[in-house]
């Protein structure tokens, strides 16, 4: 046991005790049919790999149907699960939380990013923890990346006219201006065009050398291609939307994206990755996050059972080593560290950049 966990154990040991007995049982809440079944299978695969002989699992189908949450929570309670992971859908999670709260069953969502739901959870005392990024995490990391790397560069901020894109661009602009950075060019562009040569020329005329665009992958691909073809080299950066498959135009090498890393390539995921490889299973999507969630609950249960304190208490501000890196939940049950990182496209995948300017 680490010094940090030993300290937590000592603190928890003075709290009112709660009876613990037997092995840990975790409910894995994931779609088993329909369009989301492939994601559900990823969650189950990762959870089973992490459980091993230490933890037992019960698989609960998440239909994502309206008003299905209460019945789902009752299944979790009747299964005598101590905790639950998964929950891809906001409606089912929100509907399940009151019952889970009454049964003192903490839930870790791998997907839901709703800020309103987390605010309600804290206000109402729901034991909800979010392994997914907060809704503001991506924009915060973009602001940080531009501020740290483009301070002395003439840069542009572009949006594609949609509400989400426009809000992203405006949030970034305002935050950077508060830090003393003003964009040389701010505008929107017409998305889904076959060429963006005119836009590239306007950027060059304004003296822009660096471009952030709240754009999808295909629009960014066209901008970067046309910049290269016009011999007007520019550095391009986008958000998590760039982490997608190529469409009509392949993404140019060198484009930056603020996105989630491929955890399978990291040292802390090596053992899990090798185990999956031996089974000829890919470490895709929610596999490693589900593995991490089960690991977190298993370790937290060990701490809580040793002290007699609530499992929820052991989850807060405790560092856990997982397949997606070191994880700690804040007092508001959010990730203590922003999981988004700045990566660069190398022609086949997003990797850590050697140079960021």
Short mmCIF file of C-alpha atoms in Angstrom, two decimals:
data_model
loop_
_atom_site.label_atom_id
_atom_site.label_comp_id
_atom_site.label_asym_id
_atom_site.label_seq_id
_atom_site.Cartn_x
_atom_site.Cartn_y
_atom_site.Cartn_z
CA UNK A 1 0.00 0.00 0.00
CA UNK A 2 1.41 3.41 -0.96
CA UNK A 3 2.02 6.16 1.61
CA UNK A 4 -0.88 8.15 0.10
CA UNK A 5 -3.25 5.21 0.49
CA UNK A 6 -1.93 4.45 3.98
CA UNK A 7 -2.70 8.06 4.97
CA UNK A 8 -6.18 7.77 3.51
CA UNK A 9 -6.69 4.49 5.35
CA UNK A 10 -5.82 6.14 8.66
CA UNK A 11 -8.20 9.04 7.97
CA UNK A 12 -11.04 6.76 6.94
CA UNK A 13 -10.52 4.50 9.93
CA UNK A 14 -11.92 7.18 12.26
CA UNK A 15 -15.13 7.54 10.24
CA UNK A 16 -18.30 5.63 11.13
CA UNK A 17 -17.89 2.04 10.04
CA UNK A 18 -19.93 0.23 7.44
CA UNK A 19 -20.08 -3.57 7.17
CA UNK A 20 -18.16 -5.14 4.32
CA UNK A 21 -18.13 -8.80 3.53
CA UNK A 22 -17.32 -11.21 0.74
CA UNK A 23 -15.81 -10.40 -2.61
CA UNK A 24 -16.47 -7.25 -4.57
CA UNK A 25 -19.31 -7.43 -7.08
CA UNK A 26 -19.49 -4.74 -9.76
CA UNK A 27 -22.40 -4.17 -12.13
CA UNK A 28 -21.26 -3.53 -15.69
CA UNK A 29 -23.98 -1.40 -17.28
CA UNK A 30 -23.65 -1.46 -21.07
CA UNK A 31 -25.82 -1.87 -24.18
CA UNK A 32 -26.11 -5.50 -25.25
CA UNK A 33 -28.16 -4.99 -28.42
CA UNK A 34 -28.81 -2.42 -31.11
CA UNK A 35 -26.47 0.19 -32.58
CA UNK A 36 -24.54 0.64 -29.33
CA UNK A 37 -23.89 -3.07 -28.76
CA UNK A 38 -20.37 -2.82 -30.16
CA UNK A 39 -19.55 -0.20 -27.51
CA UNK A 40 -21.18 -2.33 -24.85
CA UNK A 41 -19.01 -5.27 -25.88
CA UNK A 42 -15.91 -3.09 -25.45
CA UNK A 43 -16.96 -2.18 -21.91
CA UNK A 44 -17.60 -5.81 -20.98
CA UNK A 45 -14.28 -6.94 -22.48
CA UNK A 46 -12.29 -4.38 -20.52
CA UNK A 47 -14.17 -5.01 -17.29
CA UNK A 48 -13.70 -8.78 -17.50
CA UNK A 49 -9.99 -8.41 -18.15
CA UNK A 50 -9.55 -6.20 -15.08
CA UNK A 51 -11.77 -8.28 -12.80
CA UNK A 52 -9.70 -11.45 -12.93
CA UNK A 53 -10.17 -13.52 -9.78
CA UNK A 54 -10.43 -10.51 -7.45
CA UNK A 55 -13.79 -9.18 -8.53
CA UNK A 56 -17.07 -10.65 -9.75
CA UNK A 57 -19.14 -8.94 -12.42
CA UNK A 58 -22.80 -8.85 -13.29
CA UNK A 59 -23.69 -7.60 -16.77
CA UNK A 60 -26.72 -5.31 -16.92
CA UNK A 61 -28.15 -4.36 -20.31
CA UNK A 62 -28.46 -0.61 -20.86
CA UNK A 63 -31.24 -0.07 -23.38
CA UNK A 64 -30.85 3.73 -23.34
CA UNK A 65 -34.64 3.91 -23.65
CA UNK A 66 -36.43 6.86 -22.11
CA UNK A 67 -37.40 6.34 -18.45
CA UNK A 68 -35.43 3.08 -18.23
CA UNK A 69 -33.06 4.23 -15.49
CA UNK A 70 -35.12 3.31 -12.43
CA UNK A 71 -35.65 -0.29 -13.59
CA UNK A 72 -31.97 -0.55 -14.48
CA UNK A 73 -30.96 0.63 -11.01
CA UNK A 74 -33.30 -1.89 -9.40
CA UNK A 75 -31.56 -4.69 -11.32
CA UNK A 76 -28.23 -3.46 -10.00
CA UNK A 77 -29.58 -3.37 -6.45
CA UNK A 78 -31.14 -6.83 -6.67
CA UNK A 79 -27.88 -8.23 -8.04
CA UNK A 80 -26.29 -7.02 -4.77
CA UNK A 81 -23.61 -5.13 -6.67
CA UNK A 82 -21.44 -2.87 -4.53
CA UNK A 83 -20.72 -0.45 -7.39
CA UNK A 84 -21.47 0.05 -11.08
CA UNK A 85 -19.56 1.16 -14.16
CA UNK A 86 -20.46 1.92 -17.77
CA UNK A 87 -23.52 4.09 -18.38
CA UNK A 88 -23.19 5.33 -21.95
CA UNK A 89 -26.51 7.19 -21.94
CA UNK A 90 -27.46 10.27 -19.94
CA UNK A 91 -31.15 9.39 -19.56
CA UNK A 92 -30.59 5.95 -18.09
CA UNK A 93 -27.85 7.21 -15.78
CA UNK A 94 -29.92 10.12 -14.48
CA UNK A 95 -32.90 7.86 -13.88
CA UNK A 96 -30.79 5.28 -12.05
CA UNK A 97 -28.98 7.59 -9.66
CA UNK A 98 -31.73 8.16 -7.03
CA UNK A 99 -32.09 4.41 -6.46
CA UNK A 100 -28.34 3.86 -6.48
CA UNK A 101 -27.96 6.65 -3.94
CA UNK A 102 -30.48 5.04 -1.61
CA UNK A 103 -28.56 1.77 -1.84
CA UNK A 104 -25.16 3.51 -1.41
CA UNK A 105 -23.94 2.18 -4.76
CA UNK A 106 -21.41 4.49 -6.48
CA UNK A 107 -21.45 4.67 -10.27
CA UNK A 108 -18.59 5.48 -12.65
CA UNK A 109 -19.68 6.68 -16.07
CA UNK A 110 -17.29 6.16 -18.97
CA UNK A 111 -19.14 8.37 -21.42
CA UNK A 112 -21.61 10.95 -20.08
CA UNK A 113 -20.20 14.49 -20.22
CA UNK A 114 -23.28 16.48 -19.18
CA UNK A 115 -22.35 19.37 -16.89
CA UNK A 116 -25.94 19.70 -15.64
CA UNK A 117 -26.03 16.07 -14.52
CA UNK A 118 -22.81 16.40 -12.54
CA UNK A 119 -24.03 19.62 -10.93
CA UNK A 120 -27.25 17.85 -9.91
CA UNK A 121 -25.23 14.89 -8.60
CA UNK A 122 -23.17 17.06 -6.28
CA UNK A 123 -26.20 19.08 -5.17
CA UNK A 124 -28.29 15.98 -4.42
CA UNK A 125 -25.49 13.83 -3.04
CA UNK A 126 -25.60 11.26 -5.83
CA UNK A 127 -22.51 8.98 -5.83
CA UNK A 128 -21.66 9.64 -9.48
CA UNK A 129 -18.05 9.72 -10.65
CA UNK A 130 -17.01 10.69 -14.17
CA UNK A 131 -14.12 8.92 -15.89
CA UNK A 132 -15.08 10.77 -19.09
CA UNK A 133 -13.78 14.31 -19.66
CA UNK A 134 -15.85 17.24 -18.46
CA UNK A 135 -17.63 19.25 -21.19
CA UNK A 136 -15.13 22.10 -20.78
CA UNK A 137 -11.95 19.99 -20.77
CA UNK A 138 -11.32 20.05 -24.52
CA UNK A 139 -11.64 23.83 -24.82
CA UNK A 140 -9.45 24.36 -21.76
CA UNK A 141 -6.68 22.24 -23.27
CA UNK A 142 -6.95 24.03 -26.64
CA UNK A 143 -6.56 27.39 -24.90
CA UNK A 144 -3.55 26.07 -23.03
CA UNK A 145 -1.97 24.64 -26.20
CA UNK A 146 -2.35 27.87 -28.18
CA UNK A 147 -1.16 30.03 -25.29
CA UNK A 148 1.93 27.91 -24.63
CA UNK A 149 2.98 27.40 -28.25
CA UNK A 150 1.75 30.33 -30.37
CA UNK A 151 2.47 33.38 -28.22
CA UNK A 152 4.69 35.01 -30.83
CA UNK A 153 2.82 33.73 -33.89
CA UNK A 154 0.17 35.51 -36.01
CA UNK A 155 -2.74 33.11 -35.63
CA UNK A 156 -6.32 32.76 -36.80
CA UNK A 157 -9.42 31.37 -35.11
CA UNK A 158 -12.00 29.86 -37.46
CA UNK A 159 -15.40 28.24 -37.00
CA UNK A 160 -17.70 26.49 -39.45
CA UNK A 161 -20.84 28.44 -38.52
CA UNK A 162 -22.49 25.70 -36.47
CA UNK A 163 -23.51 26.48 -32.88
CA UNK A 164 -20.96 24.19 -31.25
CA UNK A 165 -18.12 25.34 -33.49
CA UNK A 166 -19.00 29.00 -33.02
CA UNK A 167 -19.20 28.64 -29.23
CA UNK A 168 -15.86 26.84 -29.16
CA UNK A 169 -14.16 29.54 -31.22
CA UNK A 170 -15.68 32.34 -29.13
CA UNK A 171 -14.69 30.71 -25.83
CA UNK A 172 -11.11 30.28 -27.05
CA UNK A 173 -10.93 33.84 -28.38
CA UNK A 174 -12.17 35.38 -25.14
CA UNK A 175 -9.86 33.28 -22.96
CA UNK A 176 -6.79 34.09 -25.05
CA UNK A 177 -7.57 37.81 -25.09
CA UNK A 178 -7.78 37.75 -21.30
CA UNK A 179 -4.26 36.30 -21.40
CA UNK A 180 -3.08 39.07 -23.72
CA UNK A 181 -3.18 37.09 -26.98
CA UNK A 182 -5.24 38.52 -29.81
CA UNK A 183 -5.90 36.64 -33.03
CA UNK A 184 -4.76 38.27 -36.26
CA UNK A 185 -7.76 36.84 -38.11
CA UNK A 186 -11.19 35.71 -36.86
CA UNK A 187 -13.86 34.43 -39.22
CA UNK A 188 -16.07 31.54 -40.17
CA UNK A 189 -15.83 29.35 -43.25
CA UNK A 190 -18.27 27.36 -45.32
CA UNK A 191 -17.98 23.69 -44.35
CA UNK A 192 -18.18 20.67 -46.67
CA UNK A 193 -16.57 22.51 -49.60
CA UNK A 194 -14.39 20.71 -52.14
CA UNK A 195 -11.74 23.44 -51.97
CA UNK A 196 -10.77 26.16 -49.49
CA UNK A 197 -8.20 27.98 -51.65
CA UNK A 198 -9.92 31.35 -51.26
CA UNK A 199 -9.88 31.00 -47.47
CA UNK A 200 -6.19 30.10 -47.50
CA UNK A 201 -5.37 33.17 -49.60
CA UNK A 202 -7.30 35.41 -47.20
CA UNK A 203 -5.37 33.95 -44.28
CA UNK A 204 -2.06 34.48 -46.06
CA UNK A 205 -3.00 38.06 -46.96
CA UNK A 206 -3.65 38.73 -43.27
CA UNK A 207 -0.16 37.44 -42.48
CA UNK A 208 -1.44 34.36 -40.65
CA UNK A 209 0.96 31.45 -40.19
CA UNK A 210 -0.94 29.45 -37.55
CA UNK A 211 -4.60 28.44 -37.73
CA UNK A 212 -6.96 27.00 -35.15
CA UNK A 213 -10.18 25.77 -36.74
CA UNK A 214 -13.14 24.34 -34.86
CA UNK A 215 -13.70 22.03 -37.78
CA UNK A 216 -14.32 18.39 -38.57
CA UNK A 217 -11.60 16.18 -40.03
CA UNK A 218 -12.57 16.53 -43.68
CA UNK A 219 -12.75 20.34 -43.60
CA UNK A 220 -9.38 20.47 -41.86
CA UNK A 221 -7.93 18.05 -44.40
CA UNK A 222 -9.03 20.30 -47.26
CA UNK A 223 -7.58 23.43 -45.62
CA UNK A 224 -4.22 21.78 -44.99
CA UNK A 225 -4.13 20.31 -48.49
CA UNK A 226 -4.93 23.63 -50.17
CA UNK A 227 -2.39 25.47 -48.02
CA UNK A 228 0.30 23.04 -49.13
CA UNK A 229 -0.77 23.14 -52.79
CA UNK A 230 -0.69 26.96 -52.81
CA UNK A 231 2.81 26.91 -51.31
CA UNK A 232 1.49 28.91 -48.38
CA UNK A 233 2.68 26.78 -45.45
CA UNK A 234 0.62 27.11 -42.29
CA UNK A 235 0.40 25.27 -38.99
CA UNK A 236 -3.10 23.87 -38.38
CA UNK A 237 -4.71 22.81 -35.11
CA UNK A 238 -8.14 21.41 -34.36
CA UNK A 239 -10.02 19.66 -31.60
CA UNK A 240 -11.19 16.15 -30.81
CA UNK A 241 -13.29 16.04 -34.00
CA UNK A 242 -10.07 15.46 -35.95
CA UNK A 243 -9.63 12.09 -34.26
CA UNK A 244 -11.80 10.33 -36.83
CA UNK A 245 -11.45 8.39 -40.05
CA UNK A 246 -10.40 10.08 -43.28
CA UNK A 247 -13.26 10.90 -45.62
CA UNK A 248 -12.74 12.27 -49.11
CA UNK A 249 -9.36 13.88 -48.42
CA UNK A 250 -6.64 12.39 -46.19
CA UNK A 251 -5.36 14.51 -43.33
CA UNK A 252 -1.98 16.08 -44.04
CA UNK A 253 1.00 15.15 -41.92
CA UNK A 254 1.81 17.71 -39.27
CA UNK A 255 -1.75 18.78 -38.37
CA UNK A 256 -2.21 19.16 -34.60
CA UNK A 257 -5.23 18.01 -32.62
CA UNK A 258 -6.25 18.40 -29.01
CA UNK A 259 -7.70 14.97 -28.41
CA UNK A 260 -7.60 11.92 -26.18
CA UNK A 261 -4.47 9.78 -26.52
CA UNK A 262 -4.36 6.18 -27.69
CA UNK A 263 -3.90 4.60 -24.29
CA UNK A 264 -2.93 1.26 -25.83
CA UNK A 265 0.41 2.76 -26.85
CA UNK A 266 1.29 3.85 -23.30
CA UNK A 267 3.49 1.86 -20.88
CA UNK A 268 0.81 1.65 -18.19
CA UNK A 269 -1.49 -0.21 -20.62
CA UNK A 270 1.12 -2.69 -21.83
CA UNK A 271 0.03 -5.66 -19.71
CA UNK A 272 -3.63 -5.22 -20.62
CA UNK A 273 -2.77 -4.65 -24.27
CA UNK A 274 -0.67 -7.84 -24.42
CA UNK A 275 -3.45 -9.82 -22.73
CA UNK A 276 -5.96 -8.56 -25.29
CA UNK A 277 -3.56 -9.26 -28.13
CA UNK A 278 -3.17 -12.86 -26.94
CA UNK A 279 -6.95 -13.21 -27.18
CA UNK A 280 -6.92 -11.50 -30.60
CA UNK A 281 -9.02 -8.68 -29.17
CA UNK A 282 -8.39 -5.00 -30.01
CA UNK A 283 -7.93 -2.39 -27.28
CA UNK A 284 -10.51 -0.15 -28.94
CA UNK A 285 -12.92 2.45 -27.65
CA UNK A 286 -14.07 1.78 -24.10
CA UNK A 287 -11.99 -1.36 -23.45
CA UNK A 288 -9.19 0.32 -21.50
CA UNK A 289 -11.42 2.91 -19.73
CA UNK A 290 -13.66 0.05 -18.53
CA UNK A 291 -10.57 -1.81 -17.36
CA UNK A 292 -9.52 1.32 -15.48
CA UNK A 293 -12.93 1.74 -13.84
CA UNK A 294 -12.92 -1.81 -12.47
CA UNK A 295 -9.34 -1.36 -11.25
CA UNK A 296 -10.29 1.86 -9.46
CA UNK A 297 -13.28 0.28 -7.72
CA UNK A 298 -11.33 -2.84 -6.75
CA UNK A 299 -8.55 -0.79 -5.16
CA UNK A 300 -11.01 1.59 -3.49
CA UNK A 301 -12.98 -1.34 -2.09
CA UNK A 302 -9.81 -2.72 -0.54
CA UNK A 303 -9.17 0.63 1.16
CA UNK A 304 -12.78 1.04 2.28
CA UNK A 305 -13.17 -2.51 3.58
CA UNK A 306 -10.04 -2.10 5.66
CA UNK A 307 -11.41 1.02 7.36
CA UNK A 308 -15.14 0.35 7.33
CA UNK A 309 -15.76 3.70 5.65
CA UNK A 310 -18.07 4.23 2.66
CA UNK A 311 -16.73 3.17 -0.74
CA UNK A 312 -17.64 6.60 -2.11
CA UNK A 313 -15.32 8.23 0.42
CA UNK A 314 -12.42 6.02 -0.68
CA UNK A 315 -12.91 7.11 -4.29
CA UNK A 316 -12.40 10.82 -3.57
CA UNK A 317 -8.91 12.33 -3.86
CA UNK A 318 -7.23 8.92 -3.91
CA UNK A 319 -4.63 8.24 -6.63
CA UNK A 320 -5.19 5.07 -8.65
CA UNK A 321 -2.81 3.47 -11.15
CA UNK A 322 -4.79 2.33 -14.19
CA UNK A 323 -4.52 1.40 -17.86
CA UNK A 324 -5.40 4.98 -18.81
CA UNK A 325 -2.75 6.43 -16.53
CA UNK A 326 -2.87 7.82 -13.00
CA UNK A 327 -6.45 8.73 -12.05
CA UNK A 328 -7.79 10.76 -9.15
CA UNK A 329 -11.30 12.10 -8.60
CA UNK A 330 -11.80 15.54 -7.09
CA UNK A 331 -14.26 16.39 -4.36
CA UNK A 332 -16.74 17.12 -7.15
CA UNK A 333 -16.21 13.59 -8.52
CA UNK A 334 -14.50 14.84 -11.69
CA UNK A 335 -11.10 13.86 -13.07
CA UNK A 336 -8.40 15.82 -11.29
CA UNK A 337 -6.27 15.93 -14.45
CA UNK A 338 -7.45 16.98 -17.92
CA UNK A 339 -7.16 13.87 -20.13
CA UNK A 340 -6.91 15.84 -23.38
CA UNK A 341 -3.44 16.26 -24.87
CA UNK A 342 -1.90 18.00 -27.88
CA UNK A 343 -0.99 15.43 -30.55
CA UNK A 344 0.21 15.59 -34.16
CA UNK A 345 -0.83 13.54 -37.17
CA UNK A 346 2.09 11.54 -38.63
CA UNK A 347 0.23 10.14 -41.60
CA UNK A 348 -1.22 7.12 -39.83
CA UNK A 349 -1.95 8.13 -36.23
CA UNK A 350 -1.85 10.98 -33.74
CA UNK A 351 1.39 10.98 -31.74
CA UNK A 352 3.18 13.22 -29.28
CA UNK A 353 4.69 16.11 -31.27
CA UNK A 354 8.42 16.71 -31.37
CA UNK A 355 7.87 20.39 -32.24
CA UNK A 356 4.70 22.35 -31.47
CA UNK A 357 5.27 25.55 -33.42
#
